[in-house]
PDB file of C-alpha atoms in Angstrom:
ATOM      1  CA  ALA D   1     -14.281  16.381 -20.581  1.00 34.00           C
ATOM      2  CA  GLY D   2     -12.128  17.698 -17.982  1.00 35.00           C
ATOM      3  CA  GLY D   3     -11.933  19.608 -14.785  1.00 34.00           C
ATOM      4  CA  ARG D   4     -12.479  18.593 -11.232  1.00 35.00           C
ATOM      5  CA  LEU D   5     -15.958  18.780  -9.849  1.00 35.00           C
ATOM      6  CA  GLY D   6     -17.056  19.186  -6.229  1.00 38.00           C
ATOM      7  CA  GLY D   7     -16.087  16.334  -3.939  1.00 39.00           C
ATOM      8  CA  GLY D   8     -13.334  15.143  -6.318  1.00 40.00           C
ATOM      9  CA  ALA D   9     -15.705  13.882  -8.987  1.00 42.00           C
ATOM     10  CA  ALA D  10     -14.812  13.999 -12.680  1.00 43.00           C
ATOM     11  CA  LEU D  11     -17.170  13.865 -15.642  1.00 41.00           C
ATOM     12  CA  GLY D  12     -18.726  10.443 -16.036  1.00 47.00           C
ATOM     13  CA  GLY D  13     -17.082   8.909 -12.993  1.00 47.00           C
ATOM     14  CA  MET D  14     -15.258   9.431  -9.731  1.00 45.00           C
ATOM     15  CA  ARG D  15     -11.678  10.652  -9.570  1.00 47.00           C
ATOM     16  CA  MET D  16     -10.046  10.733  -6.136  1.00 44.00           C
ATOM     17  CA  ALA D  17      -6.858  10.007  -4.282  1.00 44.00           C
ATOM     18  CA  VAL D  18      -6.464   6.276  -3.707  1.00 43.00           C
ATOM     19  CA  SER D  19      -6.966   6.603   0.054  1.00 50.00           C
ATOM     20  CA  GLU D  20     -10.329   8.274  -0.520  1.00 69.00           C
ATOM     21  CA  VAL D  21     -11.666   6.092  -3.317  1.00 81.00           C
ATOM     22  CA  GLN D  22     -14.946   4.315  -2.759  1.00 91.00           C
ATOM     23  CA  PRO D  23     -16.347   2.064  -5.472  1.00 95.00           C
ATOM     24  CA  VAL D  24     -19.253   3.735  -7.258  1.00 96.00           C
ATOM     25  CA  PRO D  25     -22.059   1.311  -8.207  1.00 96.00           C
ATOM     26  CA  LEU D  26     -22.716   0.980 -11.920  1.00 96.00           C
ATOM     27  CA  SER D  27     -26.268   2.166 -11.355  1.00 96.00           C
ATOM     28  CA  ASP D  28     -24.921   5.488 -10.059  1.00 97.00           C
ATOM     29  CA  LEU D  29     -22.658   6.126 -13.058  1.00 97.00           C
ATOM     30  CA  PRO D  30     -23.954   7.734 -16.273  1.00 97.00           C
ATOM     31  CA  LEU D  31     -24.231   5.592 -19.393  1.00 98.00           C
ATOM     32  CA  ARG D  32     -22.219   7.488 -21.971  1.00 97.00           C
ATOM     33  CA  PRO D  33     -22.049   7.138 -25.767  1.00 98.00           C
ATOM     34  CA  TYR D  34     -18.922   5.338 -26.944  1.00 98.00           C
ATOM     35  CA  ILE D  35     -18.737   7.629 -29.980  1.00 98.00           C
ATOM     36  CA  ASN D  36     -19.368  11.305 -29.301  1.00 96.00           C
ATOM     37  CA  GLY D  37     -20.985  13.887 -31.561  1.00 95.00           C
ATOM     38  CA  GLU D  38     -17.645  14.592 -33.240  1.00 96.00           C
ATOM     39  CA  GLY D  39     -17.197  10.973 -34.287  1.00 97.00           C
ATOM     40  CA  LYS D  40     -14.482  10.336 -31.695  1.00 96.00           C
ATOM     41  CA  VAL D  41     -14.135   7.971 -28.761  1.00 96.00           C
ATOM     42  CA  GLY D  42     -16.198   9.491 -25.965  1.00 96.00           C
ATOM     43  CA  PHE D  43     -13.501   9.319 -23.291  1.00 95.00           C
ATOM     44  CA  SER D  44     -10.463  11.592 -23.269  1.00 90.00           C
ATOM     45  CA  GLU D  45      -7.195  11.517 -21.360  1.00 87.00           C
ATOM     46  CA  GLU D  46      -8.080  14.733 -19.526  1.00 87.00           C
ATOM     47  CA  GLU D  47     -10.638  12.766 -17.490  1.00 92.00           C
ATOM     48  CA  GLY D  48      -7.989  10.459 -16.058  1.00 89.00           C
ATOM     49  CA  LYS D  49      -5.647   7.679 -17.066  1.00 89.00           C
ATOM     50  CA  VAL D  50      -6.338   4.890 -14.594  1.00 94.00           C
ATOM     51  CA  GLY D  51      -9.614   3.219 -13.799  1.00 95.00           C
ATOM     52  CA  VAL D  52     -12.253   0.568 -14.353  1.00 96.00           C
ATOM     53  CA  TYR D  53     -14.716   0.666 -17.236  1.00 97.00           C
ATOM     54  CA  ALA D  54     -17.788  -1.173 -18.454  1.00 98.00           C
ATOM     55  CA  ILE D  55     -18.683  -1.512 -22.144  1.00 98.00           C
ATOM     56  CA  TYR D  56     -22.265  -1.944 -23.347  1.00 98.00           C
ATOM     57  CA  ASP D  57     -23.646  -2.979 -26.734  1.00 98.00           C
ATOM     58  CA  LYS D  58     -26.330  -1.269 -28.816  1.00 97.00           C
ATOM     59  CA  GLU D  59     -29.111  -2.769 -26.684  1.00 98.00           C
ATOM     60  CA  GLU D  60     -27.333  -1.524 -23.538  1.00 97.00           C
ATOM     61  CA  ASN D  61     -26.358  -5.015 -22.428  1.00 97.00           C
ATOM     62  CA  LEU D  62     -23.224  -5.102 -20.295  1.00 98.00           C
ATOM     63  CA  ARG D  63     -20.651  -6.965 -22.369  1.00 98.00           C
ATOM     64  CA  PHE D  64     -17.243  -6.403 -20.811  1.00 97.00           C
ATOM     65  CA  VAL D  65     -15.608  -4.955 -17.698  1.00 97.00           C
ATOM     66  CA  GLY D  66     -11.934  -4.039 -17.802  1.00 96.00           C
ATOM     67  CA  GLN D  67      -9.326  -1.984 -16.017  1.00 95.00           C
ATOM     68  CA  SER D  68      -6.560   0.087 -17.502  1.00 93.00           C
ATOM     69  CA  ARG D  69      -3.719   2.424 -16.686  1.00 90.00           C
ATOM     70  CA  TYR D  70      -4.316   4.294 -19.935  1.00 92.00           C
ATOM     71  CA  LEU D  71      -8.069   4.444 -20.370  1.00 94.00           C
ATOM     72  CA  GLU D  72      -8.269   6.476 -23.566  1.00 93.00           C
ATOM     73  CA  ASN D  73      -5.979   4.019 -25.306  1.00 93.00           C
ATOM     74  CA  SER D  74      -7.982   1.044 -24.043  1.00 95.00           C
ATOM     75  CA  PHE D  75     -11.238   2.498 -25.374  1.00 96.00           C
ATOM     76  CA  LYS D  76      -9.653   2.945 -28.820  1.00 95.00           C
ATOM     77  CA  VAL D  77      -8.206  -0.563 -28.841  1.00 96.00           C
ATOM     78  CA  HIS D  78     -11.533  -2.142 -27.882  1.00 97.00           C
ATOM     79  CA  LEU D  79     -13.299  -0.204 -30.642  1.00 97.00           C
ATOM     80  CA  GLY D  80     -10.858  -1.616 -33.174  1.00 96.00           C
ATOM     81  CA  ARG D  81     -11.240  -5.155 -31.887  1.00 96.00           C
ATOM     82  CA  MET D  82     -15.022  -5.103 -31.392  1.00 97.00           C
ATOM     83  CA  PRO D  83     -16.380  -2.293 -33.597  1.00 97.00           C
ATOM     84  CA  SER D  84     -19.970  -3.550 -33.636  1.00 97.00           C
ATOM     85  CA  GLU D  85     -20.227  -4.074 -29.875  1.00 97.00           C
ATOM     86  CA  CYS D  86     -18.875  -0.824 -28.388  1.00 98.00           C
ATOM     87  CA  HIS D  87     -21.875   1.510 -28.139  1.00 98.00           C
ATOM     88  CA  HIS D  88     -21.941   2.789 -24.551  1.00 98.00           C
ATOM     89  CA  PHE D  89     -19.682   2.817 -21.510  1.00 98.00           C
ATOM     90  CA  LYS D  90     -19.409   3.650 -17.837  1.00 98.00           C
ATOM     91  CA  VAL D  91     -16.164   4.469 -16.070  1.00 97.00           C
ATOM     92  CA  GLN D  92     -14.711   5.182 -12.642  1.00 96.00           C
ATOM     93  CA  THR D  93     -11.256   6.750 -12.653  1.00 95.00           C
ATOM     94  CA  VAL D  94      -8.710   6.905  -9.848  1.00 93.00           C
ATOM     95  CA  GLU D  95      -5.708   9.178  -9.398  1.00 89.00           C
ATOM     96  CA  LYS D  96      -3.104   6.479  -8.858  1.00 83.00           C
ATOM     97  CA  PRO D  97      -2.839   2.814  -9.831  1.00 82.00           C
ATOM     98  CA  SER D  98      -3.887   0.483  -7.049  1.00 87.00           C
ATOM     99  CA  ARG D  99      -4.668  -3.144  -7.736  1.00 89.00           C
ATOM    100  CA  THR D 100      -6.663  -3.372  -4.518  1.00 91.00           C
ATOM    101  CA  ILE D 101      -8.878  -0.403  -5.364  1.00 93.00           C
ATOM    102  CA  LEU D 102      -9.473  -1.496  -8.949  1.00 94.00           C
ATOM    103  CA  GLU D 103     -10.393  -5.001  -7.846  1.00 94.00           C
ATOM    104  CA  GLN D 104     -12.790  -3.553  -5.271  1.00 94.00           C
ATOM    105  CA  ILE D 105     -14.527  -1.492  -7.944  1.00 96.00           C
ATOM    106  CA  LYS D 106     -14.834  -4.510 -10.228  1.00 95.00           C
ATOM    107  CA  GLY D 107     -16.176  -6.582  -7.357  1.00 95.00           C
ATOM    108  CA  VAL D 108     -18.950  -4.074  -6.645  1.00 96.00           C
ATOM    109  CA  TRP D 109     -19.877  -3.959 -10.329  1.00 97.00           C
ATOM    110  CA  TYR D 110     -19.911  -7.744 -10.675  1.00 95.00           C
ATOM    111  CA  GLU D 111     -22.300  -8.029  -7.746  1.00 95.00           C
ATOM    112  CA  GLU D 112     -24.682  -5.680  -9.573  1.00 95.00           C
ATOM    113  CA  THR D 113     -24.527  -7.065 -13.086  1.00 94.00           C
ATOM    114  CA  GLU D 114     -22.287  -9.786 -14.446  1.00 94.00           C
ATOM    115  CA  PRO D 115     -20.872  -8.957 -17.894  1.00 97.00           C
ATOM    116  CA  THR D 116     -21.606 -11.562 -20.540  1.00 97.00           C
ATOM    117  CA  ASP D 117     -18.131 -11.639 -22.055  1.00 97.00           C
ATOM    118  CA  ASN D 118     -15.860 -11.832 -18.991  1.00 96.00           C
ATOM    119  CA  ASP D 119     -15.956 -15.611 -19.234  1.00 94.00           C
ATOM    120  CA  ASN D 120     -12.222 -16.406 -19.002  1.00 93.00           C
ATOM    121  CA  GLY D 121     -12.694 -17.919 -22.445  1.00 94.00           C
ATOM    122  CA  ILE D 122     -12.980 -17.013 -26.102  1.00 93.00           C
ATOM    123  CA  LYS D 123     -15.398 -14.121 -25.514  1.00 95.00           C
ATOM    124  CA  GLN D 124     -13.047 -12.413 -23.090  1.00 95.00           C
ATOM    125  CA  GLU D 125     -10.126 -13.146 -25.393  1.00 95.00           C
ATOM    126  CA  ARG D 126     -11.774 -11.141 -28.158  1.00 96.00           C
ATOM    127  CA  TRP D 127     -11.782  -8.051 -25.940  1.00 96.00           C
ATOM    128  CA  GLU D 128      -8.354  -8.490 -24.400  1.00 95.00           C
ATOM    129  CA  GLN D 129      -6.212  -9.766 -27.256  1.00 94.00           C
ATOM    130  CA  ALA D 130      -5.361  -8.723 -30.786  1.00 95.00           C
ATOM    131  CA  ILE D 131      -7.597 -10.147 -33.514  1.00 96.00           C
ATOM    132  CA  ASN D 132      -6.166 -13.460 -34.682  1.00 96.00           C
ATOM    133  CA  VAL D 133      -7.444 -13.866 -38.250  1.00 95.00           C
ATOM    134  CA  GLN D 134      -6.963 -17.636 -38.105  1.00 94.00           C
ATOM    135  CA  LYS D 135      -9.139 -17.899 -35.003  1.00 93.00           C
ATOM    136  CA  HIS D 136     -11.396 -14.887 -34.460  1.00 94.00           C
ATOM    137  CA  VAL D 137     -12.911 -14.013 -37.841  1.00 93.00           C
ATOM    138  CA  GLU D 138     -15.083 -15.649 -40.449  1.00 94.00           C
ATOM    139  CA  LEU D 139     -12.982 -16.563 -43.477  1.00 95.00           C
ATOM    140  CA  SER D 140     -13.986 -16.886 -47.096  1.00 94.00           C
ATOM    141  CA  GLU D 141     -13.486 -20.232 -48.817  1.00 96.00           C
ATOM    142  CA  ALA D 142     -10.569 -18.780 -50.768  1.00 95.00           C
ATOM    143  CA  GLU D 143      -8.942 -17.602 -47.537  1.00 95.00           C
ATOM    144  CA  LYS D 144      -9.411 -21.015 -45.946  1.00 94.00           C
ATOM    145  CA  VAL D 145      -7.696 -22.613 -48.933  1.00 95.00           C
ATOM    146  CA  SER D 146      -4.828 -20.135 -48.823  1.00 94.00           C
ATOM    147  CA  LEU D 147      -4.286 -20.874 -45.130  1.00 94.00           C
ATOM    148  CA  ARG D 148      -4.460 -24.620 -45.696  1.00 95.00           C
ATOM    149  CA  ASP D 149      -1.907 -24.417 -48.512  1.00 94.00           C
ATOM    150  CA  MET D 150       0.281 -21.881 -46.742  1.00 94.00           C
ATOM    151  CA  THR D 151       4.031 -22.538 -46.738  1.00 93.00           C
ATOM    152  CA  PRO D 152       6.801 -20.820 -44.770  1.00 91.00           C
ATOM    153  CA  ASP D 153       7.602 -18.784 -47.872  1.00 92.00           C
ATOM    154  CA  SER D 154       4.009 -17.718 -48.499  1.00 93.00           C
ATOM    155  CA  SER D 155       2.826 -17.255 -44.902  1.00 93.00           C
ATOM    156  CA  LEU D 156       3.764 -13.579 -44.628  1.00 93.00           C
ATOM    157  CA  ASN D 157       1.777 -12.500 -47.669  1.00 94.00           C
ATOM    158  CA  THR D 158      -1.115 -14.859 -46.928  1.00 95.00           C
ATOM    159  CA  LEU D 159      -1.629 -13.639 -43.380  1.00 96.00           C
ATOM    160  CA  ARG D 160      -1.028 -10.010 -44.249  1.00 96.00           C
ATOM    161  CA  ASN D 161      -3.589 -10.100 -47.061  1.00 96.00           C
ATOM    162  CA  ILE D 162      -6.261 -11.590 -44.802  1.00 97.00           C
ATOM    163  CA  CYS D 163      -5.491  -8.974 -42.147  1.00 97.00           C
ATOM    164  CA  ARG D 164      -5.861  -6.215 -44.716  1.00 96.00           C
ATOM    165  CA  ARG D 165      -9.263  -7.551 -45.747  1.00 97.00           C
ATOM    166  CA  VAL D 166     -10.425  -7.749 -42.129  1.00 97.00           C
ATOM    167  CA  GLN D 167      -9.131  -4.227 -41.522  1.00 97.00           C
ATOM    168  CA  VAL D 168     -11.220  -2.921 -44.420  1.00 97.00           C
ATOM    169  CA  ASP D 169     -14.275  -4.645 -42.949  1.00 97.00           C
ATOM    170  CA  ILE D 170     -13.621  -3.008 -39.555  1.00 97.00           C
ATOM    171  CA  GLU D 171     -13.115   0.408 -41.122  1.00 97.00           C
ATOM    172  CA  ASP D 172     -16.371   0.013 -43.052  1.00 97.00           C
ATOM    173  CA  VAL D 173     -18.231  -0.668 -39.785  1.00 97.00           C
ATOM    174  CA  LEU D 174     -16.633   2.341 -38.113  1.00 97.00           C
ATOM    175  CA  GLU D 175     -17.446   4.598 -41.059  1.00 97.00           C
ATOM    176  CA  ALA D 176     -21.059   3.415 -41.029  1.00 97.00           C
ATOM    177  CA  ARG D 177     -21.195   4.327 -37.341  1.00 96.00           C
ATOM    178  CA  GLY D 178     -19.968   7.824 -38.055  1.00 97.00           C
ATOM    179  CA  VAL D 179     -16.486   7.413 -36.594  1.00 97.00           C
ATOM    180  CA  THR D 180     -14.190  10.135 -37.903  1.00 96.00           C
ATOM    181  CA  GLN D 181     -11.276   9.553 -35.535  1.00 94.00           C
ATOM    182  CA  LYS D 182      -8.310   7.878 -37.212  1.00 91.00           C
ATOM    183  CA  LEU D 183      -7.493   4.533 -35.634  1.00 93.00           C
ATOM    184  CA  ALA D 184      -4.170   3.281 -36.972  1.00 93.00           C
ATOM    185  CA  PHE D 185      -3.501  -0.455 -37.115  1.00 95.00           C
ATOM    186  CA  ASN D 186      -0.083  -1.856 -36.289  1.00 94.00           C
ATOM    187  CA  PRO D 187       1.409  -2.990 -39.628  1.00 93.00           C
ATOM    188  CA  LYS D 188       4.009  -5.379 -38.172  1.00 93.00           C
ATOM    189  CA  LEU D 189       1.417  -7.539 -36.436  1.00 95.00           C
ATOM    190  CA  LYS D 190      -0.193  -8.409 -39.772  1.00 95.00           C
ATOM    191  CA  GLU D 191       2.820 -10.534 -40.702  1.00 93.00           C
ATOM    192  CA  ASN D 192       1.824 -12.869 -37.860  1.00 95.00           C
ATOM    193  CA  GLY D 193      -1.865 -12.894 -38.711  1.00 96.00           C
ATOM    194  CA  LEU D 194      -2.750 -10.431 -35.945  1.00 96.00           C
ATOM    195  CA  LEU D 195      -4.686  -7.194 -36.236  1.00 95.00           C
ATOM    196  CA  ASP D 196      -4.777  -4.512 -33.563  1.00 95.00           C
ATOM    197  CA  ILE D 197      -4.871  -0.775 -33.046  1.00 94.00           C
ATOM    198  CA  ALA D 198      -1.394   0.666 -32.608  1.00 89.00           C
ATOM    199  CA  SER D 199      -1.136   1.475 -28.896  1.00 75.00           C
ATOM    200  CA  VAL D 200       0.320   4.620 -27.453  1.00 61.00           C
ATOM    201  CA  LYS D 201       2.956   4.398 -24.748  1.00 54.00           C
ATOM    202  CA  VAL D 202       1.994   4.912 -21.145  1.00 45.00           C
ATOM    203  CA  LYS D 203       3.156   8.302 -19.892  1.00 42.00           C
ATOM    204  CA  GLY D 204       3.992   8.787 -16.240  1.00 37.00           C
ATOM    205  CA  VAL D 205       1.678   6.143 -14.808  1.00 36.00           C
ATOM    206  CA  ASP D 206       2.908   3.679 -12.222  1.00 36.00           C
ATOM    207  CA  SER D 207       2.538  -0.058 -12.472  1.00 34.00           C
ATOM    208  CA  ILE D 208      -0.563  -1.839 -11.275  1.00 34.00           C
ATOM    209  CA  GLY D 209       1.183  -5.177 -11.311  1.00 34.00           C
ATOM    210  CA  GLY D 210      -0.525  -7.847 -13.356  1.00 36.00           C
ATOM    211  CA  ASP D 211      -3.744  -5.908 -13.814  1.00 42.00           C
ATOM    212  CA  THR D 212      -3.043  -4.672 -17.334  1.00 41.00           C
ATOM    213  CA  LYS D 213      -2.475  -7.312 -19.971  1.00 44.00           C
ATOM    214  CA  LEU D 214       0.466  -6.745 -22.301  1.00 37.00           C
ATOM    215  CA  ASP D 215      -0.947  -5.336 -25.497  1.00 41.00           C
ATOM    216  CA  ALA D 216       0.079  -7.275 -28.599  1.00 41.00           C
ATOM    217  CA  SER D 217       0.987  -4.083 -30.401  1.00 41.00           C
ATOM    218  CA  LEU D 218       3.617  -3.303 -27.766  1.00 41.00           C
ATOM    219  CA  VAL D 219       5.305  -6.708 -27.847  1.00 39.00           C
ATOM    220  CA  GLN D 220       8.784  -7.084 -29.265  1.00 37.00           C
ATOM    221  CA  GLU D 221      11.220  -9.955 -29.457  1.00 38.00           C
ATOM    222  CA  ALA D 222      14.036  -9.936 -26.910  1.00 36.00           C
ATOM    223  CA  PRO D 223      17.565 -11.004 -27.963  1.00 39.00           C
ATOM    224  CA  ASN D 224      17.038 -14.393 -26.329  1.00 44.00           C
ATOM    225  CA  GLY D 225      13.921 -14.980 -28.403  1.00 45.00           C
ATOM    226  CA  LYS D 226      11.489 -14.381 -25.579  1.00 44.00           C
ATOM    227  CA  LYS D 227       8.774 -11.767 -25.870  1.00 43.00           C
ATOM    228  CA  LYS D 228       9.028  -8.657 -23.786  1.00 42.00           C
ATOM    229  CA  GLY D 229       7.203  -5.373 -23.545  1.00 41.00           C
ATOM    230  CA  LYS D 230       8.558  -2.108 -24.864  1.00 40.00           C
ATOM    231  CA  MET D 231       9.557   0.118 -22.000  1.00 33.00           C
ATOM    232  CA  PRO D 232       8.109   3.645 -22.125  1.00 34.00           C
ATOM    233  CA  LYS D 233      10.468   6.360 -20.956  1.00 35.00           C
ATOM    234  CA  GLY D 234      10.122   7.033 -17.266  1.00 35.00           C
ATOM    235  CA  SER D 235       8.345   3.749 -16.634  1.00 33.00           C
ATOM    236  CA  GLY D 236       9.777   0.604 -15.102  1.00 33.00           C
ATOM    237  CA  VAL D 237       7.103  -1.694 -16.452  1.00 29.00           C
ATOM    238  CA  PRO D 238       5.712  -2.625 -19.878  1.00 30.00           C
ATOM    239  CA  LYS D 239       2.265  -1.506 -20.982  1.00 31.00           C
TER     240      LYS D 239
END
């Protein structure tokens, strides 16, 4: 992964100054393995931080198209949320965040092949939001009973225990797929019945407005009780 190639291209995609960026059709981008030969996510920060990506399942069906200002982090988070579905990907990176450019790339890709899970509904929610164990996973009968009988005093332990069980299931899937890279889950989220990979802070990347959804693992409570994003040093916007 790494260096510049002729014409401003980078491995697996196109990396250019915003003024020079042209959307690359999906058919012209290589389909890359989500997990590389070392058991790690197949995209690294050296290839770029900002861009648009497409995720394919084992049968090479296009499942989800997203955009990110920290691509490596997004690939890790998606693997934690959807460990059985992330098998291949395509990506086009850009040097600087530009909502217009990213939307243009997505538009070209959508005209080629519409992803099955960008439905503005529950399927898309599974890719873009932390796992909600009361909504997104299959529960055992015992877990259903514990949720039904949950009280304010018992909710923390009840939700945390279910999250721990789901985490073990995810880690078993990743191990079976040969993943050796450590993906740490955010422990605080479990108290609210949420499970997600602990996100890294964005480093030196400008805002792309509303393009990037606020990751649940970077949400904290403000003094007035409203949720706000943690502010990385040197950045004026939340992740």
